[in-house]
Structure formats: C-alpha cells, structure tokens
Coordinates of C-alpha atoms in Angstrom, one line a residue:
M3 CA -1.6 4.7 -5.5
T4 CA -0.7 5.6 -8.9
A5 CA 1.8 8.3 -9.6
E6 CA -0.6 10.7 -12.0
T7 CA 0.7 14.2 -12.6
T8 CA -0.6 17.0 -14.7
K9 CA -1.1 18.9 -17.9
D10 CA 1.7 18.5 -20.9
S11 CA 3.7 21.7 -20.9
G12 CA 6.7 23.2 -22.7
P13 CA 9.4 24.8 -21.1
V14 CA 9.4 28.2 -19.3
A15 CA 9.2 31.3 -21.4
A16 CA 11.7 33.7 -20.1
G17 CA 12.4 37.2 -22.0
V18 CA 15.9 38.8 -22.0
G19 CA 16.7 40.3 -18.5
S20 CA 12.9 39.7 -17.4
A21 CA 11.5 37.3 -14.8
P22 CA 10.7 33.9 -16.1
V23 CA 6.8 33.4 -16.9
P24 CA 5.4 30.4 -15.3
V25 CA 3.9 27.8 -17.4
P26 CA 0.9 25.0 -16.8
A27 CA 2.1 22.3 -14.1
R28 CA 3.5 19.6 -16.6
G29 CA 1.6 16.6 -18.0
A30 CA 1.1 13.0 -16.7
V31 CA 3.7 10.3 -16.8
R32 CA 4.5 9.8 -20.4
A33 CA 4.6 6.3 -21.5
S34 CA 8.6 6.5 -22.2
E35 CA 8.9 7.5 -19.0
R36 CA 7.3 4.6 -17.2
A37 CA 9.4 1.8 -15.5
L38 CA 8.4 -1.7 -15.5
A39 CA 9.1 -2.3 -11.5
P40 CA 6.7 0.3 -9.9
D41 CA 3.6 -0.6 -11.9
L42 CA 4.3 -4.5 -11.9
A43 CA 4.7 -4.3 -7.8
R44 CA 1.6 -2.3 -7.5
G45 CA -0.1 -4.8 -9.8
L46 CA 0.8 -7.7 -7.7
M47 CA 0.6 -5.5 -4.7
L48 CA -3.4 -5.5 -5.7
L49 CA -3.5 -9.4 -5.7
F50 CA -1.7 -9.5 -2.0
I51 CA -4.2 -6.9 -0.7
V52 CA -7.3 -9.2 -2.1
L53 CA -5.8 -12.1 -0.5
S54 CA -5.0 -10.8 2.7
N55 CA -8.5 -9.0 3.0
T56 CA -10.4 -12.3 2.2
A57 CA -10.7 -13.1 6.0
F58 CA -13.1 -9.9 6.8
H59 CA -15.7 -11.5 4.3
L60 CA -16.1 -14.8 6.1
W61 CA -18.5 -13.3 8.5
A62 CA -19.9 -16.6 9.4
A63 CA -16.7 -18.3 10.0
R64 CA -15.7 -18.8 13.8
H65 CA -12.6 -16.9 14.2
G66 CA -9.2 -17.3 16.5
P67 CA -8.0 -15.3 19.1
S68 CA -6.8 -12.7 16.8
G69 CA -10.1 -11.8 15.5
W70 CA -8.8 -12.1 11.9
Q71 CA -8.3 -15.5 10.5
P72 CA -10.8 -18.0 10.9
V73 CA -10.0 -21.4 12.8
D74 CA -12.3 -23.5 11.3
G75 CA -12.4 -25.3 7.8
G76 CA -10.3 -28.5 6.4
W77 CA -6.8 -29.2 5.9
L78 CA -6.7 -27.0 2.7
D79 CA -8.3 -24.0 4.7
R80 CA -5.8 -24.5 7.4
A81 CA -2.9 -24.6 4.9
V82 CA -4.3 -20.9 3.3
Q83 CA -4.7 -19.5 6.6
F84 CA -1.0 -20.6 7.5
S85 CA 0.0 -19.2 4.3
M86 CA -1.8 -16.0 4.7
I87 CA -0.5 -15.5 8.1
T88 CA 3.1 -16.3 7.1
T89 CA 3.2 -14.2 3.8
L90 CA 0.5 -11.7 3.6
D91 CA -1.2 -10.4 6.9
L92 CA 0.9 -7.3 8.1
R93 CA 3.1 -7.6 5.2
V94 CA 1.2 -6.2 2.4
Y95 CA 0.6 -2.8 3.9
P96 CA 4.1 -1.8 4.4
L97 CA 4.5 -2.8 0.4
F98 CA 1.8 -0.5 -0.2
A99 CA 3.2 2.4 1.9
F100 CA 6.6 2.3 0.6
L101 CA 5.2 2.2 -3.1
F102 CA 2.7 5.0 -2.2
G103 CA 5.7 7.3 -0.9
Y104 CA 7.8 6.1 -3.8
G105 CA 4.9 7.3 -6.3
M106 CA 4.0 10.7 -4.5
T107 CA 7.9 11.4 -4.8
Q108 CA 8.2 10.6 -8.5
L109 CA 5.1 13.3 -9.0
F110 CA 6.6 15.9 -6.8
L111 CA 10.0 15.5 -8.9
R112 CA 8.2 15.5 -12.3
Q113 CA 6.1 18.6 -11.4
K114 CA 9.2 20.0 -9.8
S115 CA 11.1 19.8 -13.1
S116 CA 8.6 21.7 -15.1
G117 CA 10.2 24.9 -13.6
T118 CA 13.6 26.5 -14.9
A119 CA 17.0 26.1 -13.5
E120 CA 16.6 29.8 -11.9
R121 CA 16.1 29.8 -8.3
D122 CA 12.9 31.5 -8.0
A123 CA 11.2 29.6 -10.8
E124 CA 12.5 26.2 -8.9
R125 CA 11.2 27.5 -5.8
D126 CA 7.9 28.4 -7.4
A127 CA 7.8 25.0 -9.1
E128 CA 8.6 23.1 -5.8
R129 CA 5.6 25.0 -4.1
D130 CA 3.2 24.2 -6.8
A131 CA 4.0 20.7 -6.5
V132 CA 3.6 20.6 -2.9
K133 CA -0.1 22.2 -3.3
L134 CA -0.9 19.8 -6.1
L135 CA 0.0 16.9 -3.7
R136 CA -1.9 18.4 -0.8
R137 CA -5.1 18.7 -3.2
R138 CA -4.5 15.1 -4.0
S139 CA -4.2 13.9 -0.3
V140 CA -7.2 15.8 0.5
L141 CA -9.0 14.1 -2.5
L142 CA -7.6 10.5 -1.3
I143 CA -9.0 11.2 2.3
V144 CA -12.7 12.0 0.8
L145 CA -12.6 8.8 -1.5
G146 CA -11.4 6.7 1.2
L147 CA -14.2 7.7 3.5
L148 CA -17.1 7.2 0.9
H149 CA -15.3 4.0 0.4
S150 CA -15.4 2.7 3.6
T151 CA -18.9 4.0 4.6
L152 CA -20.4 2.4 1.4
L153 CA -18.7 -0.5 0.7
M154 CA -15.8 -1.8 3.0
A155 CA -14.6 -0.5 6.4
G156 CA -11.0 -1.7 6.1
D157 CA -10.1 1.3 3.6
I158 CA -6.5 2.1 3.2
V159 CA -6.6 5.0 0.9
G160 CA -8.1 7.6 3.5
F161 CA -5.2 6.5 5.8
Y162 CA -2.6 6.8 3.3
G163 CA -4.3 10.2 2.1
L164 CA -4.0 11.7 5.7
L165 CA 0.0 10.7 6.1
S166 CA 0.7 11.8 2.9
L167 CA -0.9 15.3 3.7
A168 CA 1.2 15.6 6.8
L169 CA 4.6 13.9 5.4
G170 CA 4.3 15.7 1.8
R171 CA 4.1 18.9 3.7
L172 CA 7.0 18.1 6.2
F173 CA 9.4 16.4 4.2
L174 CA 9.2 16.3 0.4
R175 CA 11.3 19.5 -0.1
R176 CA 13.7 18.5 2.9
G177 CA 17.2 17.3 2.0
D178 CA 18.4 13.7 2.1
R179 CA 20.5 14.3 5.5
A180 CA 17.2 15.3 7.3
L181 CA 15.4 12.7 5.9
M182 CA 18.1 10.3 6.9
W183 CA 17.9 11.6 10.4
W184 CA 14.2 11.3 10.6
I185 CA 14.4 7.9 9.4
W186 CA 16.6 6.6 11.9
I187 CA 14.5 8.3 14.6
G188 CA 11.3 6.8 13.7
T189 CA 13.3 3.2 13.2
T190 CA 14.5 4.0 16.9
V191 CA 10.8 4.9 18.1
M192 CA 9.6 1.4 16.2
A193 CA 12.1 -0.6 17.8
V194 CA 11.7 0.8 21.6
S195 CA 7.9 0.1 20.8
A196 CA 8.2 -3.4 20.0
A197 CA 10.8 -4.2 22.5
Q198 CA 8.3 -3.0 25.5
P199 CA 6.3 -6.1 25.2
I200 CA 9.0 -8.7 24.4
V201 CA 10.9 -7.5 27.6
T202 CA 7.6 -7.7 29.6
V203 CA 7.3 -11.4 28.2
L204 CA 10.6 -12.2 29.1
L205 CA 10.7 -10.7 32.6
Q206 CA 7.3 -12.5 33.6
G207 CA 8.4 -15.5 31.7
D208 CA 4.8 -15.9 30.6
L209 CA 4.0 -15.4 26.8
G210 CA 0.5 -14.3 27.7
A211 CA 1.8 -11.5 30.0
V212 CA 0.8 -9.2 27.1
G213 CA -2.2 -9.3 25.0
D214 CA -6.3 -9.7 25.6
A215 CA -7.9 -12.3 23.6
G216 CA -11.2 -11.2 24.9
V217 CA -11.7 -8.0 23.0
E218 CA -14.0 -7.6 20.3
P219 CA -13.1 -9.5 17.2
G220 CA -11.4 -7.3 14.4
A221 CA -13.5 -8.7 11.8
D222 CA -16.4 -7.6 13.5
A223 CA -15.4 -3.8 12.4
Y224 CA -16.2 -4.9 8.6
A225 CA -20.2 -5.1 9.4
A226 CA -19.9 -7.9 6.7
G227 CA -22.4 -10.2 8.8
E228 CA -25.1 -7.5 9.3
A229 CA -28.2 -8.3 7.1
N230 CA -29.3 -4.2 7.1
W231 CA -27.2 -2.2 5.0
L232 CA -27.7 1.2 6.8
T233 CA -26.7 -0.6 10.0
A234 CA -23.6 -2.1 8.6
A235 CA -22.9 1.3 7.2
G236 CA -23.0 2.9 10.5
T237 CA -20.4 0.7 11.9
R238 CA -18.1 0.9 8.7
V239 CA -18.2 4.8 8.7
T240 CA -17.2 4.5 12.6
T241 CA -14.1 1.9 11.6
G242 CA -13.4 4.5 8.4
L243 CA -13.1 7.6 10.7
F244 CA -11.1 5.7 13.3
V245 CA -8.7 4.1 10.6
T246 CA -8.0 7.7 9.0
F247 CA -8.1 10.4 12.0
A248 CA -6.8 7.6 14.7
A249 CA -5.1 4.9 13.3
A250 CA -3.0 7.3 10.8
P251 CA -1.9 9.8 13.4
A252 CA -1.0 6.8 15.9
S253 CA 1.2 5.3 13.2
L254 CA 3.0 8.6 12.6
I255 CA 3.7 9.0 16.8
G256 CA 5.0 5.5 16.6
G257 CA 7.4 5.8 13.9
A258 CA 5.6 3.5 10.9
Y259 CA 6.1 6.7 8.7
V260 CA 9.7 5.3 8.4
I261 CA 8.2 3.1 5.4
F262 CA 6.9 6.4 3.8
L263 CA 9.9 8.1 3.9
L264 CA 11.9 5.2 2.7
G265 CA 9.9 5.3 -0.4
F266 CA 11.0 9.4 -0.8
W267 CA 14.5 8.1 -0.3
A268 CA 14.3 5.2 -2.8
A269 CA 12.4 7.7 -5.3
R270 CA 15.1 10.2 -5.4
R271 CA 17.4 7.4 -6.2
R272 CA 15.4 6.1 -8.9
I273 CA 16.0 2.5 -7.4
L274 CA 12.9 1.0 -9.2
E275 CA 13.4 2.8 -12.3
E276 CA 16.7 1.9 -12.6
P277 CA 17.3 -1.7 -10.3
G278 CA 20.6 -2.2 -12.5
Q279 CA 22.4 0.3 -10.9
H280 CA 21.3 -1.1 -7.4
L281 CA 21.6 -4.5 -7.8
K282 CA 23.6 -5.5 -4.6
L283 CA 20.8 -3.5 -2.4
L284 CA 18.1 -5.2 -4.1
R285 CA 19.8 -8.8 -3.7
R286 CA 20.2 -8.2 0.1
T287 CA 17.1 -6.4 0.7
A288 CA 15.0 -9.1 -1.2
V289 CA 16.7 -12.2 0.9
I290 CA 16.9 -10.6 4.2
G291 CA 13.6 -9.0 4.2
I292 CA 11.4 -12.0 2.8
S293 CA 13.4 -14.4 5.3
V294 CA 13.0 -12.1 8.4
G295 CA 9.4 -11.4 7.6
W296 CA 8.2 -15.0 7.0
L297 CA 10.0 -16.2 9.8
G298 CA 8.5 -13.5 12.0
G299 CA 5.1 -14.8 11.1
L300 CA 5.8 -18.4 11.5
P301 CA 5.0 -18.7 15.4
A302 CA 1.9 -16.9 14.8
A303 CA 0.8 -19.3 12.0
L304 CA 2.1 -22.6 14.0
A305 CA 0.0 -21.3 16.9
H306 CA -3.1 -20.7 14.5
I307 CA -3.3 -24.1 13.1
G308 CA -2.5 -25.7 16.6
A309 CA 0.8 -27.2 15.6
I310 CA 2.2 -25.3 18.7
T311 CA 0.7 -24.1 22.1
V312 CA 0.6 -21.0 22.9
P313 CA -1.6 -18.7 25.2
D314 CA -4.5 -16.8 23.4
D315 CA -3.6 -13.5 24.6
A316 CA -0.2 -13.9 23.1
Q317 CA -2.0 -14.5 19.9
S318 CA -4.3 -11.6 20.2
D319 CA -3.8 -8.4 18.2
S320 CA -2.1 -6.8 21.1
G321 CA -0.3 -9.8 22.0
I322 CA 3.5 -10.8 21.8
L323 CA 3.3 -12.8 18.5
Y324 CA 1.2 -9.9 16.7
T325 CA 4.0 -7.6 17.6
I326 CA 6.4 -9.9 16.0
R327 CA 4.6 -10.5 13.1
E328 CA 4.2 -6.6 12.8
V329 CA 7.9 -5.7 13.1
T330 CA 9.1 -8.2 10.7
G331 CA 6.3 -7.5 8.4
N332 CA 7.8 -4.4 7.3
A333 CA 10.8 -6.2 6.5
A334 CA 8.8 -8.5 4.3
G335 CA 7.2 -5.7 2.3
F336 CA 10.8 -4.3 1.4
G337 CA 11.7 -7.5 0.3
Y338 CA 8.7 -8.1 -1.9
V339 CA 9.5 -4.6 -3.6
A340 CA 13.2 -5.6 -4.2
A341 CA 12.2 -9.0 -5.5
V342 CA 9.9 -7.4 -8.2
A343 CA 12.4 -4.8 -9.1
L344 CA 14.9 -7.8 -9.5
F345 CA 12.7 -9.6 -11.7
A346 CA 11.8 -6.4 -13.7
H347 CA 15.8 -6.1 -14.5
W348 CA 16.0 -9.5 -15.5
W349 CA 12.7 -9.3 -17.6
T350 CA 13.8 -6.4 -19.6
R351 CA 17.3 -7.9 -20.5
R352 CA 16.0 -11.1 -22.1
P353 CA 16.1 -11.4 -25.8
A354 CA 13.3 -13.3 -25.9
R355 CA 10.0 -12.5 -23.7
R356 CA 7.6 -15.3 -23.5
G357 CA 4.7 -14.4 -21.2
A358 CA 5.0 -10.5 -22.1
R359 CA 1.5 -10.2 -22.2
A360 CA 1.0 -11.3 -18.7
V361 CA 3.8 -9.0 -17.6
E362 CA 2.0 -6.3 -19.5
A363 CA -1.6 -6.9 -18.1
V364 CA -0.3 -7.1 -14.5
S365 CA 1.7 -3.8 -15.1
A366 CA -1.5 -2.1 -16.5
V367 CA -3.3 -2.9 -13.0
G368 CA -0.7 -1.1 -11.4
K369 CA -1.0 2.0 -13.8
R370 CA -4.6 1.8 -12.6
S371 CA -4.6 0.7 -9.0
L372 CA -6.9 2.8 -7.5
S373 CA -9.7 2.0 -10.0
C374 CA -8.5 -1.8 -9.3
Y375 CA -8.4 -1.4 -6.0
L376 CA -11.9 -0.1 -5.6
T377 CA -13.3 -3.0 -7.9
H378 CA -12.4 -5.5 -5.6
S379 CA -15.1 -4.1 -3.3
L380 CA -17.4 -3.4 -5.8
V381 CA -17.3 -6.7 -6.5
F382 CA -16.8 -8.3 -3.0
A383 CA -19.3 -6.4 -0.9
P384 CA -22.8 -6.9 -2.4
L385 CA -21.7 -10.3 -3.4
L386 CA -20.3 -11.6 -0.2
A387 CA -22.2 -9.5 2.7
A388 CA -25.0 -10.6 4.6
W389 CA -27.0 -7.3 3.2
G390 CA -26.1 -8.2 0.0
L391 CA -26.3 -12.0 -1.6
G392 CA -24.8 -13.2 1.5
L393 CA -22.4 -15.8 -0.2
G394 CA -19.7 -15.4 2.5
E395 CA -21.6 -17.3 4.9
H396 CA -21.0 -20.5 2.6
L397 CA -17.4 -20.1 1.8
T398 CA -14.4 -21.2 3.6
S399 CA -10.9 -19.8 3.7
A400 CA -9.6 -21.9 0.7
T401 CA -12.5 -20.9 -1.6
M402 CA -12.8 -17.5 -0.4
A403 CA -8.9 -17.3 -1.7
L404 CA -10.2 -18.8 -5.3
V405 CA -12.9 -16.0 -5.5
A406 CA -10.2 -13.4 -4.4
V407 CA -7.9 -14.6 -7.4
G408 CA -10.8 -14.6 -9.4
V409 CA -11.6 -11.0 -8.8
W410 CA -8.1 -9.7 -9.1
L411 CA -7.9 -11.5 -12.9
I412 CA -11.2 -9.7 -13.8
T413 CA -9.3 -6.4 -12.6
V414 CA -6.2 -7.7 -15.0
A415 CA -8.5 -8.2 -17.9
G416 CA -10.2 -4.9 -17.3
A417 CA -6.9 -3.2 -16.9
Y418 CA -5.1 -4.9 -19.8
A419 CA -8.2 -3.8 -22.1
L420 CA -8.1 -0.1 -21.2
E421 CA -4.0 -0.2 -21.5
R422 CA -4.6 -1.7 -25.2
A423 CA -7.2 1.1 -25.8
G424 CA -5.0 3.8 -24.3
R425 CA -7.1 5.1 -21.5
R426 CA -6.8 5.5 -17.8
G427 CA -8.5 4.1 -15.1
P428 CA -12.0 5.8 -14.4
V429 CA -10.8 6.6 -10.8
E430 CA -7.5 8.0 -11.9
A431 CA -9.0 10.1 -14.5
L432 CA -11.5 11.4 -12.1
L433 CA -8.7 12.3 -9.7
R434 CA -6.8 13.8 -11.9
R435 CA -9.7 16.1 -13.3
L436 CA -10.5 17.1 -9.9
M437 CA -6.8 17.8 -9.0
Y438 CA -6.1 20.2 -12.1
R439 CA -9.5 21.9 -12.0
A440 CA -8.6 23.2 -8.8
S441 CA -5.2 24.3 -10.0
S442 CA -6.5 26.2 -13.1

C-alpha cells in the first residue's frame, strides 16, 4: 500500500575507464521527497474502506438481494445504506488500485534513479528495481492470505499483490506508448463486458433478464456469524484463496488492470506530487468522475431502500444494477483521487493553515496505510464476530458506521503518534526488513 523503498546510498562509484561499480539500493523515501496528495489520499481511502466493509460485520442482519447491504433498520440505517451504495460500495477499490499502481511506480522510479546515467548501470538498476518489487508482491500475497485466514476474508492485500506481481513484470519497464495501447485495450474489453448484460436487458425489455438473487449471500463468505473460530477460518481461507488466485486473474482478463496502469501513467507524470501542473485535468476528472460515479450508484441505492421497484435479480451481484455500479465506480475512484489532489494543491498554497494537525494526522495514516488497514481487522474481528465478543449481532448500519469511524480515528491517533516519534508503521517496517534482507 505504501511506497516503501530501500537503504540510503550515495552515487555509483566509477573509476576512469572502468565499469561502474553498483551500490546498495537507495533508501526509503525521504521526508523532503514526500508529497501531501498521495499520503492524504491513502489516509482518506482507509476511512472509505473501513466504512465500506461495515456491512460484512453485521452478521445477524437481514441482507438484500445483492447479499451485501442489510435491508433492515430504521430511517437512519436506510440513509446510511443509501449513502454507502451511492458513494462507497464498488467505488473505493478503484481508488485503492490506482494508488497502489501509483505507489509501485514511485518505488520503481526512485530505485531506478540510484543507477548512473550510463546505459548498462541504468539497465541494472531497472532490473534490480523489478526484482525488489517482485519480492514485495510475493510478501504481500503471503500477508494477504494470512490476514484473510486469521481475521477477514475480504482481504485486498493479496489480491493486489498478485496483480502487482503480474503487471509489474509486464509493464513497469515499457514505454508510454505501449502503456497507452494496453490501457485502451483494457478499456475496450471492460466496455464490451459491461455492454453485454445491458444489451440483453434492452433486447428482452426486462431488468431481471440478467442476474440471480437466489445465490448464496456474499456476506456469508466472511463467516462473521460462525461461532467456531476454526470453522470460520476454513471459510475465510477458502474465500481468501478465491479472491487472490481466481478473482485477481479474472480481473486481468476482464480489463480491470487498466486502473492499475493508469496509476503507472500518472506516477510517471508526477500528477499527485505536482498537482499545480495538472489542474485542468484534475478538475475535469474530479467533477466528471464523482458525478458519473454517484449517478451510477443511484438506481441501486433507490431500489435498495424501496423508492423504486426493481426485480431482485437485477439487484443481485450479477444483475444489471450491479454492472452499472461497478463500471461507474471506476470513474468515482478517479474522481476521489483528483479531488484530494486539488485539495492538497489548495492547502499547500494557503498562507495560514488552520487544521494543519488534522491534515498531518490523516497523511500519517497514508504513510502507514498497511499497518492501519490491518489494525481495522485486529479490532473489528474479535469485537464483532460471533466467534469473538459477537457485538456485530446488536449493531445496525448506522451504529456500525459510527464504530467504523471510531476505529479509523484510533488508527489516526496511532499513526500521528508514530509520525511525531519519527517511526514507520510496524507492518511497513517488517515488510521493508524482509524485502531488503532477501536482496542483501
């Protein structure tokens, strides 16, 4: 999640008339190199993720045709469900994928810059950077599977670890032209895949012509309602293996890798580090992306609260409303990133910065996003699951959202304390140690 790099090093030593002597990989990103927008976006992303995951912990609730959001509760719960479907569900993970690809490219470019201007040394630096990222990807896959087995089946670390393993090898060293070709190819594949169910519905004149509301509710894959931890772990590991080794490759075939590659493309242009150089692009992306994303989630949200009548099959995970939400969710993810970048540009240009401590604290979460992400599960799982204290049985959508915000604020306080002490997050420190021990 974070863009951690390697040990500090000086320039490559080269004698007159001799081949350049390689030096150790360069160090972690220095404080002077950090930009506000990427860290702030990651910090806010974790708030969105913890809110989006709340439905899975309400294991005693009655779920709707989609199997995710509950359908019971009072008017405040319905308002929370409506907001989740419109603004967060299927809108946070594109944001995560973009930032993951962006951070991965940042690491690669910093590692590559540790070489000299000579062609052979630069090629060696690129090769070393790819190897380093490959080790990082494998470690993330292992960490993700441990996370899903022990605590939360819906882990995304292993999912993106596998994607980064494949896409890093295939695209990091490719030129912009090749990158853009594959972005357009993936976009076309995604558009065709999304068009198929829409065309079917239009031809048959029935919103329920696509989808199946009778399948097992998706929330069951989390096994939060299982009272026996070992039984729940069996379900979680099955879900984790499926998400990592089936869903991730399927997303590559389906063109979803485009979001990742757009992160590559944006990082090469330092769009988040230098938002002032890209204001026109960022403004358009924010306005269009968020508008399209929220409008795309609106039909499903209205159907969920009963404001419009839609067949259950159309609301299911394979239904037409889900397809619309998923496609437009990508636009919302880009819009959120752009909005944060615009805020960062505005913030850093202010003469007087009231609220600076809050911005610094959220950014501190972004710098330690992997540690904070795993902390969510360390708190949620034993507190809410039936095999733990079982409090998820007694919460509703609204009260669960309050708990989620509270857990996120705990990570904000912890990350800010580490920031003031000049320390990395514990998981980032461990990951970095394992990465570079293997390279020594």
